[in-house]
Coordinates of C-alpha atoms in Angstrom, one line a residue:
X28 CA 2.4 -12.2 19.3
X29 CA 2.3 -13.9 22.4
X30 CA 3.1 -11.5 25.4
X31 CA 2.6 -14.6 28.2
X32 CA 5.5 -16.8 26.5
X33 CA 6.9 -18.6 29.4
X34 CA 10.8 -17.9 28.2
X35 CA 9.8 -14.0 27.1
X36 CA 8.7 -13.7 30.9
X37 CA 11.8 -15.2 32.5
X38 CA 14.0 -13.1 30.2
X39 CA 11.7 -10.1 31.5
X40 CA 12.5 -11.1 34.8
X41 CA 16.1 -11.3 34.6
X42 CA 16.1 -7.7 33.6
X43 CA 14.0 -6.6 36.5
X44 CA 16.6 -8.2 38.9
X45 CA 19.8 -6.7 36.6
X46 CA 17.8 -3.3 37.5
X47 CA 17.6 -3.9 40.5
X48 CA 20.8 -4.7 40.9
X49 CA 22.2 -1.6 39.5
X50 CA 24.1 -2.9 36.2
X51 CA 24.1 0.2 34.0
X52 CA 25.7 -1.1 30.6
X53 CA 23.4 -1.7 27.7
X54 CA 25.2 -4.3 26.5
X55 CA 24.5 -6.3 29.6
X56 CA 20.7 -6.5 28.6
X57 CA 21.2 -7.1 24.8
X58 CA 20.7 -10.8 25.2
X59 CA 17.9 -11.1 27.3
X60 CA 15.9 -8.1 24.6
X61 CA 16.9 -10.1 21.7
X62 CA 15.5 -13.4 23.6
X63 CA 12.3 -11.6 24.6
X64 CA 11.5 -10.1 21.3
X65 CA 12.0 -13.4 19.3
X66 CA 9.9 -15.5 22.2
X67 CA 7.2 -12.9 21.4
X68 CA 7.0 -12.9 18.0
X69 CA 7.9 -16.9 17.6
X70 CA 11.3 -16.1 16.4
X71 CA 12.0 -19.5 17.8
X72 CA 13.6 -22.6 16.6
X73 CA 11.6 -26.3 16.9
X74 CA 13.5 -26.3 20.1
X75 CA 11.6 -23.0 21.3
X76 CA 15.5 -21.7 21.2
X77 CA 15.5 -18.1 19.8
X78 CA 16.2 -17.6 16.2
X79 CA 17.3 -13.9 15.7
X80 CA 19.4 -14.6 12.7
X81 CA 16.6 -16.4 10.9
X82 CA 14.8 -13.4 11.8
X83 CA 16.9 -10.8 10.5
X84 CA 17.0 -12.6 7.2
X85 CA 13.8 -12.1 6.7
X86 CA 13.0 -8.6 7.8
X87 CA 11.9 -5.6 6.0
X88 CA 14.3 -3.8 3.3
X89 CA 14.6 -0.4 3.2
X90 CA 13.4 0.7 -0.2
X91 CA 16.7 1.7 -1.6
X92 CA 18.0 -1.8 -0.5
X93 CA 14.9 -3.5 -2.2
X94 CA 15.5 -1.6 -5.5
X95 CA 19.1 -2.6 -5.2
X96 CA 19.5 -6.4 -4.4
X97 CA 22.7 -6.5 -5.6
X98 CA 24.1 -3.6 -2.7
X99 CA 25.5 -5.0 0.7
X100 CA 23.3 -4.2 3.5
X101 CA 23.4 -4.2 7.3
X102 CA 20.8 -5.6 9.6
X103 CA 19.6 -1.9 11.6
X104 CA 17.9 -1.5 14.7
X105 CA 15.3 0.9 14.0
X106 CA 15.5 1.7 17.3
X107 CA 18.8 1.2 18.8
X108 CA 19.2 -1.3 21.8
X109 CA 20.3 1.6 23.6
X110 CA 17.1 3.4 23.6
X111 CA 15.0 0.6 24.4
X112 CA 17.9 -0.3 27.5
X113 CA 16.9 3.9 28.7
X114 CA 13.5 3.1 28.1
X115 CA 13.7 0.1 30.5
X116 CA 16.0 1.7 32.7
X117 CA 13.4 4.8 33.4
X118 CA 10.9 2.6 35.1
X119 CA 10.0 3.3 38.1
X120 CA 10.1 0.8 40.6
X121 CA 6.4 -0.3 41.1
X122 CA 6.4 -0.2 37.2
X123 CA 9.3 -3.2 36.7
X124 CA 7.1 -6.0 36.1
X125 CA 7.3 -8.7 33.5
X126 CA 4.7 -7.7 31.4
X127 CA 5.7 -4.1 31.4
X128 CA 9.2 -4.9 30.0
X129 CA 7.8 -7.2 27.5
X130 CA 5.8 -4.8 26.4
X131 CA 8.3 -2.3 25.8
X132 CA 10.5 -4.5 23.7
X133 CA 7.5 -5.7 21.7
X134 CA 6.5 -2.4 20.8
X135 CA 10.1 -0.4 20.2
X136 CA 12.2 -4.0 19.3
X137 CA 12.1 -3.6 14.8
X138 CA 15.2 -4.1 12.9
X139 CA 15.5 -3.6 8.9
X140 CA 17.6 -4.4 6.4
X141 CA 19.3 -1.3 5.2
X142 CA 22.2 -0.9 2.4
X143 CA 25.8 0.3 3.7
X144 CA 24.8 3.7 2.3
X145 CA 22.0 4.5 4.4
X146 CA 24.3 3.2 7.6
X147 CA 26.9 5.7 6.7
X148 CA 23.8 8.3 6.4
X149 CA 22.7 7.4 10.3
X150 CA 25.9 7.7 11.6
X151 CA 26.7 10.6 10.1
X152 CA 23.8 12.6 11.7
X153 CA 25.3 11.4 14.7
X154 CA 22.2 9.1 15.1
X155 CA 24.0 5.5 14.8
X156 CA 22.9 4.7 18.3
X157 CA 20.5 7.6 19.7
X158 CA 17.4 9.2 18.6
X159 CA 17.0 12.7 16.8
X160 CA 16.2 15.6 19.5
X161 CA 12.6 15.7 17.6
X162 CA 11.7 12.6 19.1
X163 CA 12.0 14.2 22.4
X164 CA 10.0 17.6 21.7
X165 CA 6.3 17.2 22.3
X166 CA 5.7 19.6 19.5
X167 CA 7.7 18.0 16.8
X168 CA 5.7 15.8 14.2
X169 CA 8.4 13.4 15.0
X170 CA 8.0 13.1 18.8
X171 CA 7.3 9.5 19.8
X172 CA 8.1 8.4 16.5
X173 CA 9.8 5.2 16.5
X174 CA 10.8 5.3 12.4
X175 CA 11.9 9.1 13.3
X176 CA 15.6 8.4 13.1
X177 CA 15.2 6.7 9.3
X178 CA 12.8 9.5 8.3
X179 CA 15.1 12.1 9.7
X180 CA 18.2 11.4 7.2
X181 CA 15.4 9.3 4.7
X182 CA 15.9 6.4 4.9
X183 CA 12.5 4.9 3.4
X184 CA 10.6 2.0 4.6

């Protein structure tokens, strides 16, 4: 993990000044997340270009999709883009720095590989692109958790 990558910071930066300039769609900052997350983690081609597909090929199963190779799967955020745009969004001003938006993304920014199944299961409970209410409530064993919308309709790492 490299939290000073040069690109990762200028991505970081462009989101500071979309704040700032009061774009409010997620979908605006979905490239500039992506882009951080693989400059972080070295997602990167030889070009230093990110490499999110390579990525996603590569990332964790779910365990029904591991004992299942042959079921079709879908590459899940296990926390949705969304949350992490809110997240980002609910910094205060003297708080929107580079290194505090990096670090955001590098802590909530996990997909997995999950079958078509377990999808239908997430969206079902209404949870395709939020979080469960328990990971809001202080007093919930779930609060804070980041794996708490798999582990509320369980799906299993």
């Amino acid at each position: 993990m490299n939290l000073l990558d040069k690109k990762a910071i200028g991505y970081a930066n462009s989101i500071i000044a979309m704040i700032n300039a009061e774009i409010n769609d997620a979908a605006s900052y979905r490239l500039a997340i992506d882009s951080i997350f693989c400059h972080v983690f070295g997602h990167v081609t030889k070009n230093d270009q990110r490499a999110l597909s390579k990525y996603n090929k590569t990332s964790e199963l779910s365990k029904k999709a591991l004992l299942n190779p042959t079921d079709k799967r879908i590459v899940e955020h296990v926390v949705p883009i969304t949350i992490i745009y809110f997240e980002l969004m609910s910094l205060t001003e003297d708080e929107r720095k580079a290194e505090n938006i990096i670090k955001i993304i590098a802590k909530m920014y996990k997909v997995r590989r999950i079958t078509v199944e377990e999808d239908l299961m997430l969206s079902r409970a209404g949870l395709q692109d939020s979080m469960p209410s328990e990971f809001y409530n202080a007093e919930h064993e779930l609060y804070g958790d980041l794996e708490s919308r798999h582990k509320k309709v369980g799906i299993q790492a």
